[in-house]
Coordinates of C-alpha atoms and ligand atoms in Angstrom, one line a residue:
X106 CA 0.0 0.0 0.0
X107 CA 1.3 3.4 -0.9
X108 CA 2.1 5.9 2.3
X109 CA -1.0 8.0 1.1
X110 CA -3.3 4.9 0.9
X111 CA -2.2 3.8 4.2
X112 CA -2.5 7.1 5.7
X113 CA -6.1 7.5 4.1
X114 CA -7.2 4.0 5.3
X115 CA -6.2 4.3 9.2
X116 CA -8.0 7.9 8.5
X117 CA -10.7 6.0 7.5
X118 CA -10.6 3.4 10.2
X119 CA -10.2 6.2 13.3
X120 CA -12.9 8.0 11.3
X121 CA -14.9 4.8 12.1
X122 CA -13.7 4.9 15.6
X123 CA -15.4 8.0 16.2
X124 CA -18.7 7.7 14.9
X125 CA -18.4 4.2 17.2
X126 CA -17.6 6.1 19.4
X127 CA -20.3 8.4 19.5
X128 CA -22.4 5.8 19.3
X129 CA -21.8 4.0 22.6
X130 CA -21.0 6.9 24.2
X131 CA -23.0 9.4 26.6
X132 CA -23.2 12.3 24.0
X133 CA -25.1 9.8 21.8
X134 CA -28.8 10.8 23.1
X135 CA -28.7 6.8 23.8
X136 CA -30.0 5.5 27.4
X137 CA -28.0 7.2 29.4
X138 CA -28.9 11.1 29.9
X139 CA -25.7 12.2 31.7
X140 CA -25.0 15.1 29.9
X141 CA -28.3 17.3 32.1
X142 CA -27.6 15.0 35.5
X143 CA -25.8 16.3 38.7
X144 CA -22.4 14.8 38.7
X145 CA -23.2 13.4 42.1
X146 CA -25.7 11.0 41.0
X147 CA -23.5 9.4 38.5
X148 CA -21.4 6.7 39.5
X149 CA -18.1 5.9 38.0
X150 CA -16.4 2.5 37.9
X151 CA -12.8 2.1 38.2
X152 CA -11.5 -1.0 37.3
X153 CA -7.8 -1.2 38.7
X154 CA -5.7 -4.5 38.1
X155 CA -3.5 -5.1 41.5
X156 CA -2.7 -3.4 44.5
X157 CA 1.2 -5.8 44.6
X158 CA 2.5 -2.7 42.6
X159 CA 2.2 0.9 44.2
X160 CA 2.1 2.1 40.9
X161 CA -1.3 0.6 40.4
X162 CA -2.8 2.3 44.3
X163 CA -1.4 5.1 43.5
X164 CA -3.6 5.3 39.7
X165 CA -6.6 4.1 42.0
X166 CA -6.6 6.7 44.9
X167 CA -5.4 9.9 42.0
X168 CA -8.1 8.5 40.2
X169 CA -10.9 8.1 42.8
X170 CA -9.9 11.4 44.0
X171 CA -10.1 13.6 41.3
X172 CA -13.3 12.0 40.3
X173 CA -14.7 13.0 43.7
X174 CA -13.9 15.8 43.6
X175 CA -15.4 16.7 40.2
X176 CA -18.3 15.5 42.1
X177 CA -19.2 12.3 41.0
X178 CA -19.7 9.0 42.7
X179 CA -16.7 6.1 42.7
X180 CA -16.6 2.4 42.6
X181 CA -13.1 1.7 42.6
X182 CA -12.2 -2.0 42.6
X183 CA -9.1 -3.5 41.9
X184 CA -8.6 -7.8 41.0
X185 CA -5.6 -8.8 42.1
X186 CA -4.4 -9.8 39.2
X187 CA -7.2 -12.7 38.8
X188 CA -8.9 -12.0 35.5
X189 CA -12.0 -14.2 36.3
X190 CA -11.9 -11.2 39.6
X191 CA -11.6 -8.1 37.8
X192 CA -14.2 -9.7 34.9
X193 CA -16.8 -10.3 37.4
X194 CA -16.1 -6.9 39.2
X195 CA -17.0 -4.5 35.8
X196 CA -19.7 -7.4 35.3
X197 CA -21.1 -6.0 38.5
X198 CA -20.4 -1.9 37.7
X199 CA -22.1 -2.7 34.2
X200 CA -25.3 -4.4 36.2
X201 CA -25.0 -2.4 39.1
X202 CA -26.0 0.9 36.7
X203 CA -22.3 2.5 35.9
X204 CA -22.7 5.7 33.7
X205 CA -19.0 5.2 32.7
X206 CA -15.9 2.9 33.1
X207 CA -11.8 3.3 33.8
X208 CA -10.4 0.3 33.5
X209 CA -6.7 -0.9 33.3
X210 CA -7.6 -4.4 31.9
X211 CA -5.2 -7.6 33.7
X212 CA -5.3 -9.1 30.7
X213 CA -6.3 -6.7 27.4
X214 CA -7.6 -9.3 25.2
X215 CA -10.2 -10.7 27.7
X216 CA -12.8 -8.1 28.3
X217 CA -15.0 -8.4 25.4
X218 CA -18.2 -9.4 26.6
X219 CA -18.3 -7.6 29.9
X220 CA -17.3 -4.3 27.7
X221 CA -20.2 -5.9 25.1
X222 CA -22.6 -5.4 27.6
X223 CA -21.4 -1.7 28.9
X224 CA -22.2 -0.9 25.0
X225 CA -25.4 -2.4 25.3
X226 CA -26.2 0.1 28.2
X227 CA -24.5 3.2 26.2
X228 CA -22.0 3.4 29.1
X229 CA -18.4 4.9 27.9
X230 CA -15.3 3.1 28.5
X231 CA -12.2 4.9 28.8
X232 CA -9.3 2.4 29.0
X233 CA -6.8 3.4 31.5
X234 CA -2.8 2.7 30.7
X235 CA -3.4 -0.3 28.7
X236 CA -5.4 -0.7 25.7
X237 CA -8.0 -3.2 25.8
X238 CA -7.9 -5.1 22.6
X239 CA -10.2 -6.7 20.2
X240 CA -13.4 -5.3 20.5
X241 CA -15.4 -2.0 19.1
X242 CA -16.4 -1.0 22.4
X243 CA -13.7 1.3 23.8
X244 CA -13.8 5.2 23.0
X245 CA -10.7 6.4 24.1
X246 CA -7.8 5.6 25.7
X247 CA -5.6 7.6 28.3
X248 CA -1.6 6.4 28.5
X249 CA 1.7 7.5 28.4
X250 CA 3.8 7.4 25.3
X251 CA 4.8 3.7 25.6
X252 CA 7.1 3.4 22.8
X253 CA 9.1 6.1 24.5
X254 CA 8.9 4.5 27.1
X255 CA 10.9 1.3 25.9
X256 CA 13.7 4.0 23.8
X257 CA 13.9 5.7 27.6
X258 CA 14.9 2.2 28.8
X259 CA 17.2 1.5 26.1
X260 CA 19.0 4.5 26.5
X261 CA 19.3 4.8 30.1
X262 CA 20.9 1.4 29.4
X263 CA 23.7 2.8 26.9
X264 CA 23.8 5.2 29.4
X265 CA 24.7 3.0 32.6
X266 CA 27.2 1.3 30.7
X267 CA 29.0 4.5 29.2
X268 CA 27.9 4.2 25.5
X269 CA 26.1 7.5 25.8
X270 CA 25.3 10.3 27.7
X271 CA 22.7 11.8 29.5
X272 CA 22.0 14.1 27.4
X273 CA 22.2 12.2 24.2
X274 CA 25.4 12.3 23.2
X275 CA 28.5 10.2 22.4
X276 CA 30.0 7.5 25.9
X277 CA 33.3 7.3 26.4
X278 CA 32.7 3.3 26.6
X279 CA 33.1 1.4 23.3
X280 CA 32.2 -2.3 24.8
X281 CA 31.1 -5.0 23.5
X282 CA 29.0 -5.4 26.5
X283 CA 27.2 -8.3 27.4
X284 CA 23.4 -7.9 28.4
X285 CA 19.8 -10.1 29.3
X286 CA 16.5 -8.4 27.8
X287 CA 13.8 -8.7 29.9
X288 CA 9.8 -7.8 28.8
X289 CA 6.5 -7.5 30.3
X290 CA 3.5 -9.5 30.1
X291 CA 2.3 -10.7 26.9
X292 CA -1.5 -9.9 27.8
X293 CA -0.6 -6.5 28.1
X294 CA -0.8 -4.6 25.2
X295 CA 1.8 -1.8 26.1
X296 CA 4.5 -5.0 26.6
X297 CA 5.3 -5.0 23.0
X298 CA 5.6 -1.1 22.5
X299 CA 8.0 -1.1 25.5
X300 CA 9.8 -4.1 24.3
X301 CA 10.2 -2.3 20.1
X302 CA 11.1 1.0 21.3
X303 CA 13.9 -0.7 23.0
X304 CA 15.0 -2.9 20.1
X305 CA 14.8 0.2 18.0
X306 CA 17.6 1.4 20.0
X307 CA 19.7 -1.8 20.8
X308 CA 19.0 -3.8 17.6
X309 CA 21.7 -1.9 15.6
X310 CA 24.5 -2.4 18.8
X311 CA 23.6 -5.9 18.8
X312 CA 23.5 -6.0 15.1
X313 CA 27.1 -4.1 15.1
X314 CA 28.9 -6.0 17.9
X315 CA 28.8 -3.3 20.6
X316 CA 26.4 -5.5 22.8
X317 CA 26.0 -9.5 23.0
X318 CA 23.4 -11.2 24.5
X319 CA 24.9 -14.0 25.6
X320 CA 21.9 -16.6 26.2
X321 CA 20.1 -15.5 22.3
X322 CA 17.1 -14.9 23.7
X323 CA 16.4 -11.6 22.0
X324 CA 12.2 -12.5 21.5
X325 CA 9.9 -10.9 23.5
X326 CA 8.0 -14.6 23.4
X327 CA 11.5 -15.4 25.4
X328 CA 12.2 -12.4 27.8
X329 CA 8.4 -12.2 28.3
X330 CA 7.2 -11.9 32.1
X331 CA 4.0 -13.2 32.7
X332 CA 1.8 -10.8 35.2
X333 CA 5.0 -8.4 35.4
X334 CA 6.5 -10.5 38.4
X335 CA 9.0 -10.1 40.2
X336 CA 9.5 -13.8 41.0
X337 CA 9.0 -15.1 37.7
X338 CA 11.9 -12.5 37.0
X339 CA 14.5 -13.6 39.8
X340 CA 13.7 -17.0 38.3
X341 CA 14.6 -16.0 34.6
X342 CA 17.5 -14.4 35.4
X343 CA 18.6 -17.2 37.8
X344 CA 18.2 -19.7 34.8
X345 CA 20.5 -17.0 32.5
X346 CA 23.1 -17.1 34.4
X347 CA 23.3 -20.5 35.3
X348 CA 22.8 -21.1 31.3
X349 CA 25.2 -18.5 30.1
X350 CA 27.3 -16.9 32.9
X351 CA 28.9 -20.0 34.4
X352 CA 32.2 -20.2 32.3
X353 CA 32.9 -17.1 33.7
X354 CA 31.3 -14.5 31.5
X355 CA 30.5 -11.4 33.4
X356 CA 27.0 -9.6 33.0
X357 CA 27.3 -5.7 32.4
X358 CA 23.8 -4.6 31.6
X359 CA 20.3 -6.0 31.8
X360 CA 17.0 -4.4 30.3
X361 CA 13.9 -4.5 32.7
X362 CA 10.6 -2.9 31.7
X363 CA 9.5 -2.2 35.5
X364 CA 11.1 -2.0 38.7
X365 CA 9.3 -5.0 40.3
X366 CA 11.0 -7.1 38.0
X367 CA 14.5 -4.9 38.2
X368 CA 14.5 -6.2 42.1
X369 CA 13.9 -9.9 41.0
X370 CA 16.7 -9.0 38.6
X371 CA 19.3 -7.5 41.2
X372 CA 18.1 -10.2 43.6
X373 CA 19.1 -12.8 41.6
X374 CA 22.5 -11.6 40.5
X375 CA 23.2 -10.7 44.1
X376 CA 22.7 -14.2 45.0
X377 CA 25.4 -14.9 42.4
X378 CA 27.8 -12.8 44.1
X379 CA 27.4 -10.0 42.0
X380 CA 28.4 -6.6 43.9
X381 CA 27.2 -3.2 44.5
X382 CA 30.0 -1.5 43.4
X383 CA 33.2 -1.3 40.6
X384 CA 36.0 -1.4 43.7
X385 CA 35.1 -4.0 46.0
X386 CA 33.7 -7.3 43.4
X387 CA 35.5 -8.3 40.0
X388 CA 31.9 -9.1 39.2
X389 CA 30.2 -5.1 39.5
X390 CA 26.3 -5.2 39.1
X391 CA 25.5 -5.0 36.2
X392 CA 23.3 -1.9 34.8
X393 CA 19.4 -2.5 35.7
X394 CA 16.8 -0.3 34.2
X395 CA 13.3 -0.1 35.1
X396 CA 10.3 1.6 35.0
X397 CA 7.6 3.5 37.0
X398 CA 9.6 5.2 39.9
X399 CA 8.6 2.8 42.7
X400 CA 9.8 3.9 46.2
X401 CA 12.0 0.4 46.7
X402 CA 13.7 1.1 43.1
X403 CA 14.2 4.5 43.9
X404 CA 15.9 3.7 47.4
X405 CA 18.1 1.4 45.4
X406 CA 19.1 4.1 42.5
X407 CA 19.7 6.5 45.3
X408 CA 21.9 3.7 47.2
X409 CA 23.2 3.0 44.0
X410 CA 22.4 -0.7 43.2
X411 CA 19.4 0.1 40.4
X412 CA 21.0 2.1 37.2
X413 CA 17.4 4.3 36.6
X414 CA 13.5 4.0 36.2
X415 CA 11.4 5.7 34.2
X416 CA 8.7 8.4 36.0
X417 CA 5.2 8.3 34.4
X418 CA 3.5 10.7 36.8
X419 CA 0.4 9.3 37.3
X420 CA -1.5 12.2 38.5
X421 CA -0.9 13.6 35.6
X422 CA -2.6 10.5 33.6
X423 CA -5.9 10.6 36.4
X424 CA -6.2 14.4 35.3
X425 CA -6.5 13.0 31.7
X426 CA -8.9 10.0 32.7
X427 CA -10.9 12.7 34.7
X428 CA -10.7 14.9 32.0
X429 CA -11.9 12.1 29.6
X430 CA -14.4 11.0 31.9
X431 CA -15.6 14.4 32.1
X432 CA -16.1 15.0 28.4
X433 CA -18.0 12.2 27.7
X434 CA -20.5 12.7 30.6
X435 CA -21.3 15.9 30.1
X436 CA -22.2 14.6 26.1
X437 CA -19.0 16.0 24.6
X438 CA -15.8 14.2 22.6
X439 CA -13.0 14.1 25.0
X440 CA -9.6 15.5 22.7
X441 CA -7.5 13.0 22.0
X442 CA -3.8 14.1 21.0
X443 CA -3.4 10.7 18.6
X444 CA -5.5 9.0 16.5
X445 CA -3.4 6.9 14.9
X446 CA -0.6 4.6 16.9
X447 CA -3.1 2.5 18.6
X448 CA -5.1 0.0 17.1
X449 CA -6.5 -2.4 19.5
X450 CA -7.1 -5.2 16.3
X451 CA -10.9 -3.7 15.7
X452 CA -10.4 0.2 15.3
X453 CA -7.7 2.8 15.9
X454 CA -8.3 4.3 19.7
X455 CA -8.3 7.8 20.0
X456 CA -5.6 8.4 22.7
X457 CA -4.2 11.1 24.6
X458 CA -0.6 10.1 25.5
X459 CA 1.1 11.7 28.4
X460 CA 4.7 12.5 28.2
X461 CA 7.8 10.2 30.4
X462 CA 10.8 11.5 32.4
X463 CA 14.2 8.7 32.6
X464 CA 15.4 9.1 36.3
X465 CA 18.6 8.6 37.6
X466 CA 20.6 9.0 40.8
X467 CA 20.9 12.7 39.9
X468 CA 17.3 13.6 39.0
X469 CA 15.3 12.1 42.4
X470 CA 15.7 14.9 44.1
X471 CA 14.5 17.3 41.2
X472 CA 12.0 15.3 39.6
X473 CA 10.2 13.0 42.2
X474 CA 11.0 15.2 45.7
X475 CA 10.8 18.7 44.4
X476 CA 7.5 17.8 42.4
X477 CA 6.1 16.1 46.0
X478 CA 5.6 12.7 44.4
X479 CA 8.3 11.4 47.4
X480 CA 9.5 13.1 50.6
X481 CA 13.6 12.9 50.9
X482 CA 12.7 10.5 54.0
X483 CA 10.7 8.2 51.5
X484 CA 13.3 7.9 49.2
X485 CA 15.8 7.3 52.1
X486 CA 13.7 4.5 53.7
X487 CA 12.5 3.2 50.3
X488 CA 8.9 3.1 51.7
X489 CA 5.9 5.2 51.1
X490 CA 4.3 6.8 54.0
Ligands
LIG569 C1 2.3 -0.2 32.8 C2 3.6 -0.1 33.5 C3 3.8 -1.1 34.6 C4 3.4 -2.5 34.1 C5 3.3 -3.5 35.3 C6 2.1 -1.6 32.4 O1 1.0 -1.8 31.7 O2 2.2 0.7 31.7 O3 3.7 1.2 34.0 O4 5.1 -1.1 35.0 O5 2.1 -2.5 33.5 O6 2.4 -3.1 36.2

């Protein structure tokens, strides 16, 4: 297909979107009347995946919050990571008389009939983080720039090892360097983009000799982590090293898409006797990325042990859900900033995508502490108050 063509057919296909969109949606005249209620007696649902990662409470309570106080009602539920859980829970919001739904699915692929039957009762879905996949029945979706997300990690990865600079520029370093990729869960959409924007980065080292990855698993099918857990991380990286470390190769950089899996990561190589530091171990930890500036990662970047995470600010992406949320209750279009990177396998999603911010040692204090997302003591303790 020519560029044009292409360009004109995912036109036509968010074009699509829309009118679906305005179909199921609040503005459409449908059942719902929102658009003349008082915001008190409409009722939100909030469907949250799992309260194991703080990044997750923290999206439910800004969430919840700023929905309040807009004045609406909130049922915030979260599933702990049990799809059959968070499927019976919007099951419930849909029944129980929702006039709209968040919801950051567990697994993307398997909401379609519970977000078949929010369509049925003209009730908007805004999908929260991660796109919900294969069915009509989203209108709009509120994330960060994932793909940028992946490039962040790949860079703060040259980075760590001295092959660039913070600021984009040439390392001193010229390796090769020897490094482990590490991805997400495959159920979740936003996996893959984090996974290709960091292969559009390495890919051309590894392709050029400046980084080796010593076991060949360079497949997301084979760095995968299912549910984004830590364990299952520790474990992988256990079986790495036994597989490809033990003639005394030495590890100097691993890729990790989120901090929980970074500490499985660091666990697991400082069971092997890996160090915290250059001076005091012939076997310095290696560089560990990460990804959503949990308080335990960022007491280990401060301490030294984690290389850098990557800040998505998630009050900023409830103000966007809100805002969303908003839009479509009062019987208006929220404004999406892209209509065209994510299609969910039935339509293009109109998106608004939020911005990220790669944080090292250097940066905690300026960008998590002086923005109040952490107090110095948090980031000192590694807990959350
Ligand atoms: C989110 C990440 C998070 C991961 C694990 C992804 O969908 O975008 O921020 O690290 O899920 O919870």
């Amino acid at each position: 297909m020519s560029k044009k063509l292409r360009f004109a057919a995912i036109g036509a296909v968010a074009a699509i979107g829309l009118t679906a969109c305005g179909g199921g949606g609040a503005g459409s005249g449908g059942g719902n009347d929102t658009a003349n209620a008082d915001p008190a007696d409409l009722t939100i649902g909030v469907a949250m995946p799992t309260q194991t990662s703080e990044r997750w409470i923290a999206d439910g309570n800004n969430v919840k919050s700023q929905l309040e106080d807009a004045g609406y009602q909130v049922d915030l539920q979260y599933a702990n990571d049990d799809i059959p859980t968070q499927q019976q829970q919007i099951d419930q919001m849909v029944t129980e008389g929702a006039d709209l739904l968040i919801v950051a699915a567990i697994d993307g692929t398997a909401l379609s009939s519970q977000l078949q039957a929010a369509a049925d009762s003209n009730i908007p879905v805004i999908s929260y983080d991660r796109l919900i996949r294969d069915t009509d029945n989203i209108d709009f979706y509120v994330t960060f720039d994932n793909f940028a997300v992946g490039q962040a990690q790949a860079n703060a990865l040259l980075v760590g090892l001295g092959l660039k600079t913070a600021d984009g520029g040439e390392g001193t370093a010229t390796g090769p360097f020897n490094i482990e990729l590490f991805a997400g869960s495959l159920d979740d959409n936003n996996a893959f983009f984090f996974f290709n924007g960091a292969m559009d980065v390495l890919q051309p080292l590894i392709d050029d000799g400046t980084l080796v990855v010593p076991s060949g698993q360079t497949d997301i099918e084979q760095a995968a982590t299912l549910r984004w857990q830590q364990e299952t991380a520790q474990s992988r990286m256990e079986t790495l090293l036994t597989g490809s470390y033990n003639n005394g190769t030495v590890l100097n950089g691993v890729l990790s898409p989120y901090d929980g899996i970074s500490r499985g990561i660091i666990t697991a190589l400082q069971n092997a006797g890996y160090g915290p530091d250059l001076a005091s171990t012939p076997k310095p930890l290696p560089v560990v990325t990460g990804q959503d500036a949990e308080i335990a990662s960022v007491a280990l970047i401060n301490q030294g042990v984690q290389s850098s995470t990557i800040f998505k600010d998630t009050r900023n992406l409830a103000e966007q859900a809100v805002t969303a949320a908003k839009a479509f209750l009062e019987g208006d279009e929220p404004e999406a900033n892209d209509t065209e990177t994510y299609d969910n396998g039935n339509k293009v999603v109109p998106s608004y995508l939020l911005p990220v911010e790669t944080v090292y040692k250097d940066d905690i204090q300026s960008v998590l502490v002086d923005s109040g997302y952490y107090t110095a003591a948090e980031v000192e303790s590694g807990q959350a108050d």
